[in-house]
Amino acid sequence: GRTWQVVETPMNQGSEMTGSFGMAMAADGRHGLLVGGDWSEKERAEGSMARTVDGGRMWAALPGLGYRSCVQFDPSDETGQRAVAIGTPGMSVTTDGGQTWVASPVSDTLFYTGRYGAGGEVVWLAGRGVIAQWFTGLEE
């Protein structure tokens, strides 16, 4: 950590509550996702997600979902394609590295953050006075 390199991202920025709020790198060290957006305009999709395939040297905008505060890769997927994005607008799942997202049935506005369990079968969720588990195999 003695030296740092600044890298520009296509994330929404410039206002008080905009920017990147969560980041995750896949186990391969090459695939990564950024989530964030605009806290005051949570539905605004533009500038709310970005992806890297080169270890973070360059970031490309994704279609986006609107504001999200957390993103996590499935640790059982070594290809870096499966991930969840979590935030007060809900939870969404991708199986193609972030190009497309599907709302999870547990999507609601209670959760701010989450983490996969070691094997990828469970996502632990935390938020407004609650902790929950989402079992990933229930949607397959």
mmCIF file of C-alpha atoms in Angstrom:
data_model
loop_
_atom_site.group_PDB
_atom_site.id
_atom_site.type_symbol
_atom_site.label_atom_id
_atom_site.label_comp_id
_atom_site.label_asym_id
_atom_site.label_seq_id
_atom_site.Cartn_x
_atom_site.Cartn_y
_atom_site.Cartn_z
ATOM 1 C CA GLY A 1 0.000 0.000 0.000
ATOM 2 C CA ARG A 2 2.922 2.395 -0.324
ATOM 3 C CA THR A 3 1.948 3.396 -3.837
ATOM 4 C CA TRP A 4 -1.451 3.873 -5.420
ATOM 5 C CA GLN A 5 -2.648 4.445 -8.935
ATOM 6 C CA VAL A 6 -5.851 6.362 -9.645
ATOM 7 C CA VAL A 7 -8.144 4.821 -12.255
ATOM 8 C CA GLU A 8 -11.127 6.633 -13.751
ATOM 9 C CA THR A 9 -14.473 4.840 -13.708
ATOM 10 C CA PRO A 10 -17.734 5.527 -15.574
ATOM 11 C CA MET A 11 -19.699 5.734 -12.325
ATOM 12 C CA ASN A 12 -22.192 8.529 -11.666
ATOM 13 C CA GLN A 13 -20.348 11.192 -9.676
ATOM 14 C CA GLY A 14 -20.222 14.867 -8.885
ATOM 15 C CA SER A 15 -23.042 15.257 -6.377
ATOM 16 C CA GLU A 16 -22.888 14.731 -2.641
ATOM 17 C CA MET A 17 -24.413 11.222 -2.624
ATOM 18 C CA THR A 18 -23.056 9.772 -5.882
ATOM 19 C CA GLY A 19 -20.232 7.455 -6.822
ATOM 20 C CA SER A 20 -19.075 3.919 -6.131
ATOM 21 C CA PHE A 21 -20.532 2.423 -2.952
ATOM 22 C CA GLY A 22 -19.457 -1.205 -3.358
ATOM 23 C CA MET A 23 -16.801 -3.200 -5.201
ATOM 24 C CA ALA A 24 -15.966 -6.871 -5.582
ATOM 25 C CA MET A 25 -13.271 -8.814 -7.391
ATOM 26 C CA ALA A 26 -13.790 -12.411 -8.481
ATOM 27 C CA ALA A 27 -11.432 -15.167 -7.359
ATOM 28 C CA ASP A 28 -9.567 -14.996 -10.685
ATOM 29 C CA GLY A 29 -8.374 -11.458 -9.870
ATOM 30 C CA ARG A 30 -9.390 -10.197 -13.323
ATOM 31 C CA HIS A 31 -13.184 -9.817 -13.154
ATOM 32 C CA GLY A 32 -14.594 -7.061 -10.976
ATOM 33 C CA LEU A 33 -17.818 -5.149 -10.446
ATOM 34 C CA LEU A 34 -18.527 -1.669 -9.081
ATOM 35 C CA VAL A 35 -21.975 -0.628 -7.847
ATOM 36 C CA GLY A 36 -23.256 2.680 -6.601
ATOM 37 C CA GLY A 37 -25.075 5.412 -8.428
ATOM 38 C CA ASP A 38 -27.082 8.234 -6.952
ATOM 39 C CA TRP A 39 -28.523 7.809 -3.447
ATOM 40 C CA SER A 40 -30.988 10.670 -4.037
ATOM 41 C CA GLU A 41 -32.202 9.222 -7.385
ATOM 42 C CA LYS A 42 -32.094 5.485 -6.689
ATOM 43 C CA GLU A 43 -33.909 4.512 -9.901
ATOM 44 C CA ARG A 44 -31.333 6.263 -12.115
ATOM 45 C CA ALA A 45 -29.591 3.385 -13.899
ATOM 46 C CA GLU A 46 -26.973 5.374 -15.812
ATOM 47 C CA GLY A 47 -23.628 5.336 -14.040
ATOM 48 C CA SER A 48 -24.713 2.849 -11.367
ATOM 49 C CA MET A 49 -22.589 -0.160 -12.431
ATOM 50 C CA ALA A 50 -19.266 -0.888 -14.070
ATOM 51 C CA ARG A 51 -17.152 -3.943 -14.836
ATOM 52 C CA THR A 52 -13.476 -4.744 -15.297
ATOM 53 C CA VAL A 53 -12.003 -7.811 -16.970
ATOM 54 C CA ASP A 54 -8.345 -6.787 -16.574
ATOM 55 C CA GLY A 55 -7.914 -6.630 -12.822
ATOM 56 C CA GLY A 56 -9.155 -3.053 -12.443
ATOM 57 C CA ARG A 57 -6.913 -1.229 -14.897
ATOM 58 C CA MET A 58 -9.924 -0.234 -17.028
ATOM 59 C CA TRP A 59 -13.633 -0.073 -16.156
ATOM 60 C CA ALA A 60 -16.563 -0.190 -18.601
ATOM 61 C CA ALA A 61 -20.085 1.017 -17.875
ATOM 62 C CA LEU A 62 -22.816 -1.606 -17.559
ATOM 63 C CA PRO A 63 -26.517 -0.989 -18.275
ATOM 64 C CA GLY A 64 -27.053 -0.716 -14.507
ATOM 65 C CA LEU A 65 -29.983 -1.202 -12.174
ATOM 66 C CA GLY A 66 -30.025 2.012 -10.239
ATOM 67 C CA TYR A 67 -28.505 2.515 -6.825
ATOM 68 C CA ARG A 68 -26.918 -0.485 -5.071
ATOM 69 C CA SER A 69 -24.626 -0.396 -2.031
ATOM 70 C CA CYS A 70 -23.039 -3.865 -2.136
ATOM 71 C CA VAL A 71 -21.880 -6.392 -4.717
ATOM 72 C CA GLN A 72 -20.446 -9.865 -4.115
ATOM 73 C CA PHE A 73 -19.172 -12.615 -6.417
ATOM 74 C CA ASP A 74 -20.267 -16.204 -5.846
ATOM 75 C CA PRO A 75 -17.112 -17.869 -4.430
ATOM 76 C CA SER A 76 -18.036 -21.201 -6.021
ATOM 77 C CA ASP A 77 -17.894 -19.653 -9.523
ATOM 78 C CA GLU A 78 -14.279 -19.391 -10.633
ATOM 79 C CA THR A 79 -15.276 -17.708 -13.921
ATOM 80 C CA GLY A 80 -16.436 -14.474 -12.262
ATOM 81 C CA GLN A 81 -19.869 -14.598 -13.871
ATOM 82 C CA ARG A 82 -22.253 -15.080 -10.908
ATOM 83 C CA ALA A 83 -22.779 -12.238 -8.445
ATOM 84 C CA VAL A 84 -25.403 -10.463 -6.368
ATOM 85 C CA ALA A 85 -26.005 -6.718 -6.080
ATOM 86 C CA ILE A 86 -27.766 -5.519 -2.947
ATOM 87 C CA GLY A 87 -29.262 -2.191 -1.920
ATOM 88 C CA THR A 88 -32.396 -0.535 -0.669
ATOM 89 C CA PRO A 89 -34.104 -0.879 -4.069
ATOM 90 C CA GLY A 90 -33.685 -4.686 -3.719
ATOM 91 C CA MET A 91 -31.355 -7.566 -4.538
ATOM 92 C CA SER A 92 -30.496 -8.726 -8.050
ATOM 93 C CA VAL A 93 -28.533 -11.662 -9.447
ATOM 94 C CA THR A 94 -26.312 -11.922 -12.533
ATOM 95 C CA THR A 95 -24.991 -15.061 -14.226
ATOM 96 C CA ASP A 96 -23.147 -13.259 -17.037
ATOM 97 C CA GLY A 97 -20.679 -11.024 -15.241
ATOM 98 C CA GLY A 98 -23.073 -8.106 -14.815
ATOM 99 C CA GLN A 99 -24.387 -7.649 -18.353
ATOM 100 C CA THR A 100 -27.913 -8.630 -17.280
ATOM 101 C CA TRP A 101 -29.543 -8.823 -13.850
ATOM 102 C CA VAL A 102 -32.674 -10.522 -12.539
ATOM 103 C CA ALA A 103 -34.502 -9.350 -9.428
ATOM 104 C CA SER A 104 -34.374 -11.925 -6.656
ATOM 105 C CA PRO A 105 -37.628 -13.043 -5.004
ATOM 106 C CA VAL A 106 -36.169 -11.835 -1.712
ATOM 107 C CA SER A 107 -35.826 -8.394 -3.257
ATOM 108 C CA ASP A 108 -37.093 -5.811 -0.864
ATOM 109 C CA THR A 109 -35.894 -2.602 0.653
ATOM 110 C CA LEU A 110 -34.631 -3.975 3.965
ATOM 111 C CA PHE A 111 -31.091 -4.932 2.978
ATOM 112 C CA TYR A 112 -27.978 -2.787 2.614
ATOM 113 C CA THR A 113 -25.258 -5.414 2.393
ATOM 114 C CA GLY A 114 -24.594 -9.131 2.046
ATOM 115 C CA ARG A 115 -21.884 -11.769 1.872
ATOM 116 C CA TYR A 116 -21.787 -15.214 0.323
ATOM 117 C CA GLY A 117 -21.034 -18.144 2.596
ATOM 118 C CA ALA A 118 -17.815 -20.012 1.750
ATOM 119 C CA GLY A 119 -19.443 -22.546 -0.581
ATOM 120 C CA GLY A 120 -21.736 -20.133 -2.432
ATOM 121 C CA GLU A 121 -24.953 -21.855 -1.291
ATOM 122 C CA VAL A 122 -26.034 -19.034 1.034
ATOM 123 C CA VAL A 123 -25.963 -15.242 0.932
ATOM 124 C CA TRP A 124 -26.146 -13.585 4.343
ATOM 125 C CA LEU A 125 -28.047 -10.286 4.176
ATOM 126 C CA ALA A 126 -28.094 -7.414 6.660
ATOM 127 C CA GLY A 127 -30.031 -4.203 6.808
ATOM 128 C CA ARG A 128 -32.605 -2.188 8.646
ATOM 129 C CA GLY A 129 -32.684 -4.110 11.938
ATOM 130 C CA VAL A 130 -32.643 -7.519 10.215
ATOM 131 C CA ILE A 131 -30.306 -10.327 9.277
ATOM 132 C CA ALA A 132 -31.426 -12.977 6.787
ATOM 133 C CA GLN A 133 -30.168 -15.883 4.688
ATOM 134 C CA TRP A 134 -30.946 -16.403 1.011
ATOM 135 C CA PHE A 135 -30.356 -19.954 -0.218
ATOM 136 C CA THR A 136 -29.144 -19.596 -3.793
ATOM 137 C CA GLY A 137 -30.226 -23.071 -4.962
ATOM 138 C CA LEU A 138 -33.894 -22.250 -4.394
ATOM 139 C CA GLU A 139 -33.990 -20.149 -7.567
ATOM 140 C CA GLU A 140 -32.387 -22.648 -9.924
#
